[in-house]
Structure formats: C-alpha cells, structure tokens
mmCIF file of C-alpha atoms in Angstrom:
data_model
loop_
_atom_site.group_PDB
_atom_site.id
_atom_site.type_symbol
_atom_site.label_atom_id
_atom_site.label_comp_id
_atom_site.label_asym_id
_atom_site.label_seq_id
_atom_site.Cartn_x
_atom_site.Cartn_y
_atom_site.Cartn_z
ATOM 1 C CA UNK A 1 0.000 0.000 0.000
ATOM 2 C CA UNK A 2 2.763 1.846 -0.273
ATOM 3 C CA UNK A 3 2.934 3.053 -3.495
ATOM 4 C CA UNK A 4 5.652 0.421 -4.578
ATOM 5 C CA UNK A 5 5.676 -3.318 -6.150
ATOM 6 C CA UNK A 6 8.708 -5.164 -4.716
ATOM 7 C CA UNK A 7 10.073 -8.347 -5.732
ATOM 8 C CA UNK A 8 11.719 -10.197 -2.583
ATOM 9 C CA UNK A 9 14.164 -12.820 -2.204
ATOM 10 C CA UNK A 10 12.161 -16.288 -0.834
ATOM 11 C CA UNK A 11 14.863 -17.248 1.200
ATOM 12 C CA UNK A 12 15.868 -14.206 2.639
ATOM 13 C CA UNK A 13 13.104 -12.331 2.505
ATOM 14 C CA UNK A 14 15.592 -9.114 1.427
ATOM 15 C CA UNK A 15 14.339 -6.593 -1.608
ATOM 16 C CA UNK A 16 15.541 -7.664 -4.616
ATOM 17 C CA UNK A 17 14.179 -4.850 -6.633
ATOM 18 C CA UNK A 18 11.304 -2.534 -6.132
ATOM 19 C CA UNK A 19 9.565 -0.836 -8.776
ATOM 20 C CA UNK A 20 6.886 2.641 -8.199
ATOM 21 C CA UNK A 21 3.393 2.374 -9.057
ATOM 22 C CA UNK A 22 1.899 5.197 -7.425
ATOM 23 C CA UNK A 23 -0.673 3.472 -6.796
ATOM 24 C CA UNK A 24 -1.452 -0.166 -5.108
ATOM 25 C CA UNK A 25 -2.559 -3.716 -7.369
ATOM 26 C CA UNK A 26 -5.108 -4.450 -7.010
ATOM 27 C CA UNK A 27 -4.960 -8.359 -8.157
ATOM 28 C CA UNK A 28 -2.477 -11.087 -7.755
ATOM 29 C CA UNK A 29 0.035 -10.661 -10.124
ATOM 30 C CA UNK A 30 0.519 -12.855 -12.823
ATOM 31 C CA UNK A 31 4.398 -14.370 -14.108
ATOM 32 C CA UNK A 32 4.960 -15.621 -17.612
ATOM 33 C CA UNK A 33 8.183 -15.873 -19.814
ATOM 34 C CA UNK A 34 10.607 -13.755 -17.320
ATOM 35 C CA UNK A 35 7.599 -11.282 -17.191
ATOM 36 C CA UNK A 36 5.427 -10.220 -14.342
ATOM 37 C CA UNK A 37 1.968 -8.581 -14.909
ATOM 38 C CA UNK A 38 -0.125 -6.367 -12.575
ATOM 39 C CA UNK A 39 -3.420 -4.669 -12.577
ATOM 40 C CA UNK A 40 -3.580 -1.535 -10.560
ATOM 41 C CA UNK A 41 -7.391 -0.001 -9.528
ATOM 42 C CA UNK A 42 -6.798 2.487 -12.137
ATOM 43 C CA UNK A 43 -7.552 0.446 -15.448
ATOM 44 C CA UNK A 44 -3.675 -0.104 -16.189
ATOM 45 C CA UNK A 45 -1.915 -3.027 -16.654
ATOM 46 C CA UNK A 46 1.907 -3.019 -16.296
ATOM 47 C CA UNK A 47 4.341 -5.192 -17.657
ATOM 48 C CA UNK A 48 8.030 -5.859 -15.833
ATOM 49 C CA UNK A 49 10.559 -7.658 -16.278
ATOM 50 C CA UNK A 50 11.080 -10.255 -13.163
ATOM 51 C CA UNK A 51 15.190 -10.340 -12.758
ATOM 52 C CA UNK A 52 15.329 -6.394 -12.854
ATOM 53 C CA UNK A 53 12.167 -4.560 -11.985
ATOM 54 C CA UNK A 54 12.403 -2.596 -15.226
ATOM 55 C CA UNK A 55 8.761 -1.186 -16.465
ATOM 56 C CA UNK A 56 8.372 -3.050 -19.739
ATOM 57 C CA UNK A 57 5.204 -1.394 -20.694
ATOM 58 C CA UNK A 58 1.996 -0.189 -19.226
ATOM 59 C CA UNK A 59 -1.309 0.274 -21.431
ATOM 60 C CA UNK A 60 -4.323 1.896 -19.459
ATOM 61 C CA UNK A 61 -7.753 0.471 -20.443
ATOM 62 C CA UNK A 62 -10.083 3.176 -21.895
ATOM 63 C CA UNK A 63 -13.531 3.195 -20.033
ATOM 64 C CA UNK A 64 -17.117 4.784 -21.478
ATOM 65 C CA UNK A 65 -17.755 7.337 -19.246
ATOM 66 C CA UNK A 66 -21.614 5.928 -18.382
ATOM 67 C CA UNK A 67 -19.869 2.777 -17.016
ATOM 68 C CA UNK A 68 -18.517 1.856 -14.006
ATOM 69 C CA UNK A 69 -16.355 -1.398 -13.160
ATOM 70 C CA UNK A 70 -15.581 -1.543 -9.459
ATOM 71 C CA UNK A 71 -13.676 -5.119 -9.670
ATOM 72 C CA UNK A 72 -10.523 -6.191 -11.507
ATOM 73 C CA UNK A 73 -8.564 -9.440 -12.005
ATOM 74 C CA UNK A 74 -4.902 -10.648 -12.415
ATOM 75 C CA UNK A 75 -4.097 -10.532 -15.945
ATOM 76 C CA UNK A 76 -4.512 -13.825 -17.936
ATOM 77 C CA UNK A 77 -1.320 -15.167 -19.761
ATOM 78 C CA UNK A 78 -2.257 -17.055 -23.199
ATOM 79 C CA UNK A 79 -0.183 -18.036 -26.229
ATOM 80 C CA UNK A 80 2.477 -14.681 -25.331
ATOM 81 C CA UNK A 81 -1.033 -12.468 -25.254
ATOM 82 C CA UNK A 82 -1.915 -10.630 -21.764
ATOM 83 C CA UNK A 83 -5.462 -10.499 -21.722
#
C-alpha cells in the first residue's frame, strides 16, 4: 500500500528490486516468460521484467464514461497475449 511493487528474495526475505506504481494492485500478479503482470485499480496493466524490476510497458484500459467497473482481475497469460 505503499505506493511500490517489490520483488523479494524467498529465502531471505531481502528486496531484490522494487519498482513505483503510485498506486497499489489491485490483483495477484501474474508471471509468464521472465515477465510479471499487474493490474492496478486504475484500469492499467503493467508489464516488468522479473530479474530487474524494469517497467516493460503499461497500457491503461479506456472506459465509457456511463460505465462503471468496481472489480478487476490478475491478468490472464495465453499463447504470449496478456489479456
């Protein structure tokens, strides 16, 4: 809740790498191919590399103004497409 998406070492439990949202996730994140995928309350989903933390990409969902979602889910890995 603090604004940041570490990664930590299992064993240690130490920060391996932390990474600024600005915001919290607000799903589970999702890993696939050396990636790791998270949905934050604000209609983006970011893309980051697992090893270094590095922001990959982020594409924020466009909403119709008249509609409202107050849910979200972790991010679905198929076939190299995040859906």
């Amino acid at each position: 809740a603090d604004g940041f998406f570490y990664s930590l070492n299992a064993d240690t439990g130490k920060v391996n790498w932390k990474s600024e949202l600005k915001t919290s996730f607000a799903s589970k994140p999702t890993f696939a191919q050396g990636k790791i995928f998270v949905t934050t309350p604000d209609d983006v989903v970011r893309a980051f590399d697992a090893g270094s933390g590095k922001l990959l990409w982020n594409y924020k969902r466009r909403s119709p103004q008249a509609a409202t979602i107050h849910a979200t889910s972790s991010p679905l890995f198929d076939q190299g497409e995040v859906i």
